[in-house]
Amino acid sequence: SAVISQKPSRDICQRGTSLTIQCQVDSQVTMMFWYRQQPGQSLTLIATANQGSEATYESGFVIDKFPISRPNLTFSTLTVSNMSPEDSSIYLCSVQSQVQFFGPGTRLTVL
Amino acid sequence: KQEVTQIPAALSVPEGENLVLNCSFTDSAIYNLQWFRQDPGKGLTSLLLIQSSQREQTSGRLNASLDKSSGRSTLYIAASQPGDSATYLCAVYSSNTGKLIFGQGTTLQVKP
């Protein structure tokens, strides 16, 4: 199993600002995933982050808006840049080890 | 393109009832199927994982089945309790894309 922590757990931000979300895993993993869950919706994959290489973004998500860092095998950050109210969502970090494990999520509200 | 659908979107039952949640997927090329539970404002907890070669998995009062050829899975909850109230998400791991594709979820309320 994997234990995943995220910081912050929630935040309220002003439009036009940026927020960096941190994800820490208790074991080394090759791939880490970032998901978004908009209000009342299911999860959508934003990008896959491998250590030592650029993140791979899904259709509809771009690096300028959601830059990702993956400095080592247990840590990753996702930045939500130049935020607008439409970015209000829960952002979840995930790793896969047979079963897919998820962090507790970061609830972001943009005013 | 793999699509995952869950029916019903919401369900309210009295405590003690047995219930079935349904999940269907359009592409049978999957590695596995996973059922998750999500409590309001929280992350996801994995409940059951069924490999593509398996037909069912059981954990306590939960039983999940998989019929890959027809693109369907069910999650059976026996003797439901108010603590079972949550949103249940089905997700398939697509062998074509290597990605986990989620359904929209079924929100369950178990009334005492």
PDB file of C-alpha atoms in Angstrom:
ATOM      1  CA  SER A   1       0.000   0.000   0.000  1.00  0.00           C
ATOM      2  CA  ALA A   2       0.946   3.641  -0.249  1.00  0.00           C
ATOM      3  CA  VAL A   3       0.173   6.528   2.076  1.00  0.00           C
ATOM      4  CA  ILE A   4      -0.159   9.872   0.334  1.00  0.00           C
ATOM      5  CA  SER A   5      -0.348  13.291   1.939  1.00  0.00           C
ATOM      6  CA  GLN A   6      -1.228  16.576   0.293  1.00  0.00           C
ATOM      7  CA  LYS A   7      -0.741  20.179   1.318  1.00  0.00           C
ATOM      8  CA  PRO A   8      -2.693  22.344   1.637  1.00  0.00           C
ATOM      9  CA  SER A   9      -5.898  20.454   2.363  1.00  0.00           C
ATOM     10  CA  ARG A  10      -7.920  23.450   1.262  1.00  0.00           C
ATOM     11  CA  ASP A  11      -7.432  27.045   0.211  1.00  0.00           C
ATOM     12  CA  ILE A  12      -9.413  30.047  -0.904  1.00  0.00           C
ATOM     13  CA  CYS A  13      -7.608  32.150  -3.483  1.00  0.00           C
ATOM     14  CA  GLN A  14      -8.156  35.331  -5.449  1.00  0.00           C
ATOM     15  CA  ARG A  15      -8.494  35.206  -9.196  1.00  0.00           C
ATOM     16  CA  GLY A  16      -5.254  35.816 -11.054  1.00  0.00           C
ATOM     17  CA  THR A  17      -3.045  34.290  -8.352  1.00  0.00           C
ATOM     18  CA  SER A  18      -1.301  30.890  -8.340  1.00  0.00           C
ATOM     19  CA  LEU A  19      -1.337  28.017  -5.866  1.00  0.00           C
ATOM     20  CA  THR A  20       1.169  25.201  -5.534  1.00  0.00           C
ATOM     21  CA  ILE A  21      -0.089  21.879  -4.185  1.00  0.00           C
ATOM     22  CA  GLN A  22       2.365  19.435  -2.681  1.00  0.00           C
ATOM     23  CA  CYS A  23       2.085  15.642  -2.754  1.00  0.00           C
ATOM     24  CA  GLN A  24       4.243  13.364  -0.619  1.00  0.00           C
ATOM     25  CA  VAL A  25       4.248   9.541  -0.830  1.00  0.00           C
ATOM     26  CA  ASP A  26       5.649   7.230   1.832  1.00  0.00           C
ATOM     27  CA  SER A  27       7.415   5.022  -0.718  1.00  0.00           C
ATOM     28  CA  GLN A  28       9.289   5.462  -3.975  1.00  0.00           C
ATOM     29  CA  VAL A  29       7.085   5.356  -7.047  1.00  0.00           C
ATOM     30  CA  THR A  30       7.861   5.765 -10.709  1.00  0.00           C
ATOM     31  CA  MET A  31       4.713   7.546 -11.805  1.00  0.00           C
ATOM     32  CA  MET A  32       2.537  10.030  -9.977  1.00  0.00           C
ATOM     33  CA  PHE A  33      -0.758  11.252 -11.327  1.00  0.00           C
ATOM     34  CA  TRP A  34      -2.657  14.500 -10.818  1.00  0.00           C
ATOM     35  CA  TYR A  35      -6.440  14.548 -11.127  1.00  0.00           C
ATOM     36  CA  ARG A  36      -9.071  17.260 -10.968  1.00  0.00           C
ATOM     37  CA  GLN A  37     -12.575  16.791  -9.668  1.00  0.00           C
ATOM     38  CA  GLN A  38     -14.854  19.695 -10.461  1.00  0.00           C
ATOM     39  CA  PRO A  39     -17.965  20.208  -8.317  1.00  0.00           C
ATOM     40  CA  GLY A  40     -20.430  17.383  -8.847  1.00  0.00           C
ATOM     41  CA  GLN A  41     -18.203  15.717 -11.431  1.00  0.00           C
ATOM     42  CA  SER A  42     -16.016  12.663 -11.549  1.00  0.00           C
ATOM     43  CA  LEU A  43     -12.226  12.639 -11.741  1.00  0.00           C
ATOM     44  CA  THR A  44     -10.330  13.852 -14.790  1.00  0.00           C
ATOM     45  CA  LEU A  45      -6.650  13.109 -15.268  1.00  0.00           C
ATOM     46  CA  ILE A  46      -4.584  16.284 -15.656  1.00  0.00           C
ATOM     47  CA  ALA A  47      -1.118  14.818 -16.166  1.00  0.00           C
ATOM     48  CA  THR A  48       1.277  11.998 -15.381  1.00  0.00           C
ATOM     49  CA  ALA A  49       4.546  12.932 -13.699  1.00  0.00           C
ATOM     50  CA  ASN A  50       7.648  10.757 -14.033  1.00  0.00           C
ATOM     51  CA  GLN A  51      10.775  11.529 -12.065  1.00  0.00           C
ATOM     52  CA  GLY A  52      13.476  13.043 -14.231  1.00  0.00           C
ATOM     53  CA  SER A  53      11.314  13.882 -17.226  1.00  0.00           C
ATOM     54  CA  GLU A  54       8.670  16.349 -18.293  1.00  0.00           C
ATOM     55  CA  ALA A  55       5.131  15.613 -17.222  1.00  0.00           C
ATOM     56  CA  THR A  56       2.713  14.257 -19.828  1.00  0.00           C
ATOM     57  CA  TYR A  57      -0.472  16.309 -20.049  1.00  0.00           C
ATOM     58  CA  GLU A  58      -3.914  15.131 -21.089  1.00  0.00           C
ATOM     59  CA  SER A  59      -5.965  16.805 -23.745  1.00  0.00           C
ATOM     60  CA  GLY A  60      -7.286  20.117 -22.475  1.00  0.00           C
ATOM     61  CA  PHE A  61      -4.503  20.682 -19.942  1.00  0.00           C
ATOM     62  CA  VAL A  62      -1.301  22.619 -20.659  1.00  0.00           C
ATOM     63  CA  ILE A  63       1.979  23.074 -18.854  1.00  0.00           C
ATOM     64  CA  ASP A  64       1.673  26.865 -18.668  1.00  0.00           C
ATOM     65  CA  LYS A  65      -1.550  26.546 -16.691  1.00  0.00           C
ATOM     66  CA  PHE A  66      -0.620  23.482 -14.608  1.00  0.00           C
ATOM     67  CA  PRO A  67       3.171  23.269 -14.246  1.00  0.00           C
ATOM     68  CA  ILE A  68       4.300  20.123 -12.440  1.00  0.00           C
ATOM     69  CA  SER A  69       7.550  19.316 -10.688  1.00  0.00           C
ATOM     70  CA  ARG A  70       8.828  15.840  -9.822  1.00  0.00           C
ATOM     71  CA  PRO A  71      12.187  16.309  -8.113  1.00  0.00           C
ATOM     72  CA  ASN A  72      12.409  12.793  -6.641  1.00  0.00           C
ATOM     73  CA  LEU A  73      10.562   9.468  -6.398  1.00  0.00           C
ATOM     74  CA  THR A  74       8.420  10.435  -3.386  1.00  0.00           C
ATOM     75  CA  PHE A  75       7.377  14.019  -4.079  1.00  0.00           C
ATOM     76  CA  SER A  76       5.570  16.116  -6.674  1.00  0.00           C
ATOM     77  CA  THR A  77       3.966  19.540  -6.918  1.00  0.00           C
ATOM     78  CA  LEU A  78       1.157  20.834  -9.097  1.00  0.00           C
ATOM     79  CA  THR A  79       0.744  24.582  -9.585  1.00  0.00           C
ATOM     80  CA  VAL A  80      -2.569  26.060 -10.675  1.00  0.00           C
ATOM     81  CA  SER A  81      -1.573  29.300 -12.393  1.00  0.00           C
ATOM     82  CA  ASN A  82      -3.454  32.514 -13.054  1.00  0.00           C
ATOM     83  CA  MET A  83      -6.517  31.096 -11.381  1.00  0.00           C
ATOM     84  CA  SER A  84     -10.116  31.808 -12.302  1.00  0.00           C
ATOM     85  CA  PRO A  85     -13.337  30.674 -10.579  1.00  0.00           C
ATOM     86  CA  GLU A  86     -13.526  27.812 -13.098  1.00  0.00           C
ATOM     87  CA  ASP A  87     -10.441  26.296 -11.434  1.00  0.00           C
ATOM     88  CA  SER A  88     -12.396  25.726  -8.226  1.00  0.00           C
ATOM     89  CA  SER A  89     -12.107  21.962  -7.775  1.00  0.00           C
ATOM     90  CA  ILE A  90     -10.618  19.222  -5.683  1.00  0.00           C
ATOM     91  CA  TYR A  91      -7.134  18.350  -6.895  1.00  0.00           C
ATOM     92  CA  LEU A  92      -5.949  14.826  -6.122  1.00  0.00           C
ATOM     93  CA  CYS A  93      -2.555  13.217  -6.297  1.00  0.00           C
ATOM     94  CA  SER A  94      -2.380   9.489  -7.021  1.00  0.00           C
ATOM     95  CA  VAL A  95       0.113   6.647  -7.382  1.00  0.00           C
ATOM     96  CA  GLN A  96      -0.276   3.148  -8.709  1.00  0.00           C
ATOM     97  CA  SER A  97       0.945  -0.052  -7.101  1.00  0.00           C
ATOM     98  CA  GLN A  98      -1.393  -2.746  -8.451  1.00  0.00           C
ATOM     99  CA  VAL A  99      -4.164  -0.749  -6.811  1.00  0.00           C
ATOM    100  CA  GLN A 100      -4.398   2.974  -7.426  1.00  0.00           C
ATOM    101  CA  PHE A 101      -4.017   5.030  -4.248  1.00  0.00           C
ATOM    102  CA  PHE A 102      -5.187   8.590  -3.829  1.00  0.00           C
ATOM    103  CA  GLY A 103      -4.248  11.411  -1.554  1.00  0.00           C
ATOM    104  CA  PRO A 104      -6.894  13.189   0.538  1.00  0.00           C
ATOM    105  CA  GLY A 105      -7.183  15.966  -2.025  1.00  0.00           C
ATOM    106  CA  THR A 106      -6.819  19.735  -1.989  1.00  0.00           C
ATOM    107  CA  ARG A 107     -10.084  21.652  -2.120  1.00  0.00           C
ATOM    108  CA  LEU A 108      -9.499  24.894  -4.002  1.00  0.00           C
ATOM    109  CA  THR A 109     -11.979  27.761  -4.135  1.00  0.00           C
ATOM    110  CA  VAL A 110     -11.201  30.698  -6.416  1.00  0.00           C
ATOM    111  CA  LEU A 111     -13.113  33.924  -5.791  1.00  0.00           C
TER     112      LEU A 111
ATOM    113  CA  LYS B   1     -12.562   5.874 -26.604  1.00  0.00           C
ATOM    114  CA  GLN B   2     -13.299   4.221 -23.277  1.00  0.00           C
ATOM    115  CA  GLU B   3     -16.377   5.531 -21.498  1.00  0.00           C
ATOM    116  CA  VAL B   4     -17.568   4.478 -18.071  1.00  0.00           C
ATOM    117  CA  THR B   5     -21.166   4.908 -16.970  1.00  0.00           C
ATOM    118  CA  GLN B   6     -22.654   4.367 -13.537  1.00  0.00           C
ATOM    119  CA  ILE B   7     -26.315   3.839 -12.805  1.00  0.00           C
ATOM    120  CA  PRO B   8     -28.077   5.074 -10.787  1.00  0.00           C
ATOM    121  CA  ALA B   9     -26.569   8.507 -10.166  1.00  0.00           C
ATOM    122  CA  ALA B  10     -28.118   8.577  -6.699  1.00  0.00           C
ATOM    123  CA  LEU B  11     -29.751   6.032  -4.439  1.00  0.00           C
ATOM    124  CA  SER B  12     -31.483   6.293  -1.076  1.00  0.00           C
ATOM    125  CA  VAL B  13     -32.301   3.151   0.896  1.00  0.00           C
ATOM    126  CA  PRO B  14     -33.321   2.268   4.440  1.00  0.00           C
ATOM    127  CA  GLU B  15     -30.752   0.695   6.706  1.00  0.00           C
ATOM    128  CA  GLY B  16     -30.441  -3.076   6.365  1.00  0.00           C
ATOM    129  CA  GLU B  17     -31.245  -3.313   2.669  1.00  0.00           C
ATOM    130  CA  ASN B  18     -29.065  -5.153   0.209  1.00  0.00           C
ATOM    131  CA  LEU B  19     -28.260  -3.050  -2.836  1.00  0.00           C
ATOM    132  CA  VAL B  20     -26.518  -3.179  -6.190  1.00  0.00           C
ATOM    133  CA  LEU B  21     -24.592  -0.426  -7.927  1.00  0.00           C
ATOM    134  CA  ASN B  22     -23.974  -0.753 -11.643  1.00  0.00           C
ATOM    135  CA  CYS B  23     -21.024   0.198 -13.814  1.00  0.00           C
ATOM    136  CA  SER B  24     -20.692  -0.253 -17.563  1.00  0.00           C
ATOM    137  CA  PHE B  25     -17.768   0.401 -19.877  1.00  0.00           C
ATOM    138  CA  THR B  26     -17.563   0.569 -23.654  1.00  0.00           C
ATOM    139  CA  ASP B  27     -14.163  -1.018 -24.368  1.00  0.00           C
ATOM    140  CA  SER B  28     -13.403  -4.482 -23.003  1.00  0.00           C
ATOM    141  CA  ALA B  29      -9.634  -3.926 -23.352  1.00  0.00           C
ATOM    142  CA  ILE B  30      -8.985  -3.392 -19.661  1.00  0.00           C
ATOM    143  CA  TYR B  31      -6.319  -4.532 -17.210  1.00  0.00           C
ATOM    144  CA  ASN B  32      -8.585  -4.246 -14.216  1.00  0.00           C
ATOM    145  CA  LEU B  33     -11.587  -2.525 -12.701  1.00  0.00           C
ATOM    146  CA  GLN B  34     -11.574  -0.788  -9.359  1.00  0.00           C
ATOM    147  CA  TRP B  35     -14.358   0.375  -7.054  1.00  0.00           C
ATOM    148  CA  PHE B  36     -13.678   3.393  -4.854  1.00  0.00           C
ATOM    149  CA  ARG B  37     -15.528   5.136  -2.078  1.00  0.00           C
ATOM    150  CA  GLN B  38     -15.440   8.910  -1.679  1.00  0.00           C
ATOM    151  CA  ASP B  39     -16.786  10.712   1.362  1.00  0.00           C
ATOM    152  CA  PRO B  40     -17.878  14.356   0.917  1.00  0.00           C
ATOM    153  CA  GLY B  41     -14.901  16.654   0.396  1.00  0.00           C
ATOM    154  CA  LYS B  42     -12.440  13.798   0.811  1.00  0.00           C
ATOM    155  CA  GLY B  43     -10.103  11.720  -1.324  1.00  0.00           C
ATOM    156  CA  LEU B  44     -10.787   8.237  -2.640  1.00  0.00           C
ATOM    157  CA  THR B  45     -10.534   4.953  -0.787  1.00  0.00           C
ATOM    158  CA  SER B  46     -10.043   1.794  -2.827  1.00  0.00           C
ATOM    159  CA  LEU B  47     -12.653  -0.833  -1.981  1.00  0.00           C
ATOM    160  CA  LEU B  48     -12.093  -3.672  -4.429  1.00  0.00           C
ATOM    161  CA  LEU B  49      -9.875  -4.395  -7.420  1.00  0.00           C
ATOM    162  CA  ILE B  50     -10.871  -7.004  -9.992  1.00  0.00           C
ATOM    163  CA  GLN B  51      -8.259  -8.109 -12.505  1.00  0.00           C
ATOM    164  CA  SER B  52      -9.487  -8.616 -16.067  1.00  0.00           C
ATOM    165  CA  SER B  53      -9.110 -12.394 -15.663  1.00  0.00           C
ATOM    166  CA  GLN B  54     -11.263 -12.503 -12.538  1.00  0.00           C
ATOM    167  CA  ARG B  55     -15.028 -12.687 -12.200  1.00  0.00           C
ATOM    168  CA  GLU B  56     -15.497 -11.296  -8.709  1.00  0.00           C
ATOM    169  CA  GLN B  57     -13.881 -10.065  -5.523  1.00  0.00           C
ATOM    170  CA  THR B  58     -15.254  -9.926  -2.002  1.00  0.00           C
ATOM    171  CA  SER B  59     -14.382  -7.860   1.032  1.00  0.00           C
ATOM    172  CA  GLY B  60     -16.630  -8.086   4.058  1.00  0.00           C
ATOM    173  CA  ARG B  61     -20.126  -6.975   3.077  1.00  0.00           C
ATOM    174  CA  LEU B  62     -18.961  -5.913  -0.381  1.00  0.00           C
ATOM    175  CA  ASN B  63     -18.895  -8.081  -3.471  1.00  0.00           C
ATOM    176  CA  ALA B  64     -17.882  -6.839  -6.894  1.00  0.00           C
ATOM    177  CA  SER B  65     -18.401  -8.777 -10.105  1.00  0.00           C
ATOM    178  CA  LEU B  66     -16.919  -8.272 -13.550  1.00  0.00           C
ATOM    179  CA  ASP B  67     -18.253  -9.416 -16.921  1.00  0.00           C
ATOM    180  CA  LYS B  68     -15.629  -8.099 -19.300  1.00  0.00           C
ATOM    181  CA  SER B  69     -17.288  -9.398 -22.448  1.00  0.00           C
ATOM    182  CA  SER B  70     -20.476  -7.451 -21.782  1.00  0.00           C
ATOM    183  CA  GLY B  71     -18.643  -4.463 -20.306  1.00  0.00           C
ATOM    184  CA  ARG B  72     -20.331  -4.559 -16.930  1.00  0.00           C
ATOM    185  CA  SER B  73     -19.510  -4.622 -13.256  1.00  0.00           C
ATOM    186  CA  THR B  74     -21.706  -4.572 -10.190  1.00  0.00           C
ATOM    187  CA  LEU B  75     -20.962  -3.672  -6.602  1.00  0.00           C
ATOM    188  CA  TYR B  76     -23.190  -5.513  -4.152  1.00  0.00           C
ATOM    189  CA  ILE B  77     -23.495  -4.123  -0.632  1.00  0.00           C
ATOM    190  CA  ALA B  78     -25.118  -6.437   1.891  1.00  0.00           C
ATOM    191  CA  ALA B  79     -27.027  -5.254   4.950  1.00  0.00           C
ATOM    192  CA  SER B  80     -26.390  -1.571   4.289  1.00  0.00           C
ATOM    193  CA  GLN B  81     -25.556   0.757   7.179  1.00  0.00           C
ATOM    194  CA  PRO B  82     -25.707   4.556   7.552  1.00  0.00           C
ATOM    195  CA  GLY B  83     -21.886   4.540   7.534  1.00  0.00           C
ATOM    196  CA  ASP B  84     -22.019   3.247   3.964  1.00  0.00           C
ATOM    197  CA  SER B  85     -23.379   6.619   2.844  1.00  0.00           C
ATOM    198  CA  ALA B  86     -20.861   7.997   0.347  1.00  0.00           C
ATOM    199  CA  THR B  87     -20.228   8.306  -3.377  1.00  0.00           C
ATOM    200  CA  TYR B  88     -19.082   5.093  -5.036  1.00  0.00           C
ATOM    201  CA  LEU B  89     -16.881   5.411  -8.112  1.00  0.00           C
ATOM    202  CA  CYS B  90     -16.087   2.745 -10.651  1.00  0.00           C
ATOM    203  CA  ALA B  91     -12.868   3.053 -12.684  1.00  0.00           C
ATOM    204  CA  VAL B  92     -11.368   0.901 -15.423  1.00  0.00           C
ATOM    205  CA  TYR B  93      -7.672   0.719 -16.211  1.00  0.00           C
ATOM    206  CA  SER B  94      -7.574   0.847 -19.978  1.00  0.00           C
ATOM    207  CA  SER B  95      -5.003  -1.431 -21.589  1.00  0.00           C
ATOM    208  CA  ASN B  96      -5.110   0.740 -24.739  1.00  0.00           C
ATOM    209  CA  THR B  97      -4.235   4.011 -23.042  1.00  0.00           C
ATOM    210  CA  GLY B  98      -2.677   2.870 -19.752  1.00  0.00           C
ATOM    211  CA  LYS B  99      -4.972   5.287 -17.934  1.00  0.00           C
ATOM    212  CA  LEU B 100      -7.622   4.973 -15.254  1.00  0.00           C
ATOM    213  CA  ILE B 101     -11.018   6.095 -16.560  1.00  0.00           C
ATOM    214  CA  PHE B 102     -13.682   6.989 -13.999  1.00  0.00           C
ATOM    215  CA  GLY B 103     -17.446   6.830 -14.045  1.00  0.00           C
ATOM    216  CA  GLN B 104     -19.543   9.686 -12.702  1.00  0.00           C
ATOM    217  CA  GLY B 105     -20.283   7.869  -9.458  1.00  0.00           C
ATOM    218  CA  THR B 106     -23.351   6.764  -7.533  1.00  0.00           C
ATOM    219  CA  THR B 107     -24.181   8.762  -4.427  1.00  0.00           C
ATOM    220  CA  LEU B 108     -25.640   6.453  -1.802  1.00  0.00           C
ATOM    221  CA  GLN B 109     -27.615   7.513   1.238  1.00  0.00           C
ATOM    222  CA  VAL B 110     -28.522   4.875   3.815  1.00  0.00           C
ATOM    223  CA  LYS B 111     -31.187   6.113   6.190  1.00  0.00           C
ATOM    224  CA  PRO B 112     -31.273   4.892   9.796  1.00  0.00           C
TER     225      PRO B 112
END
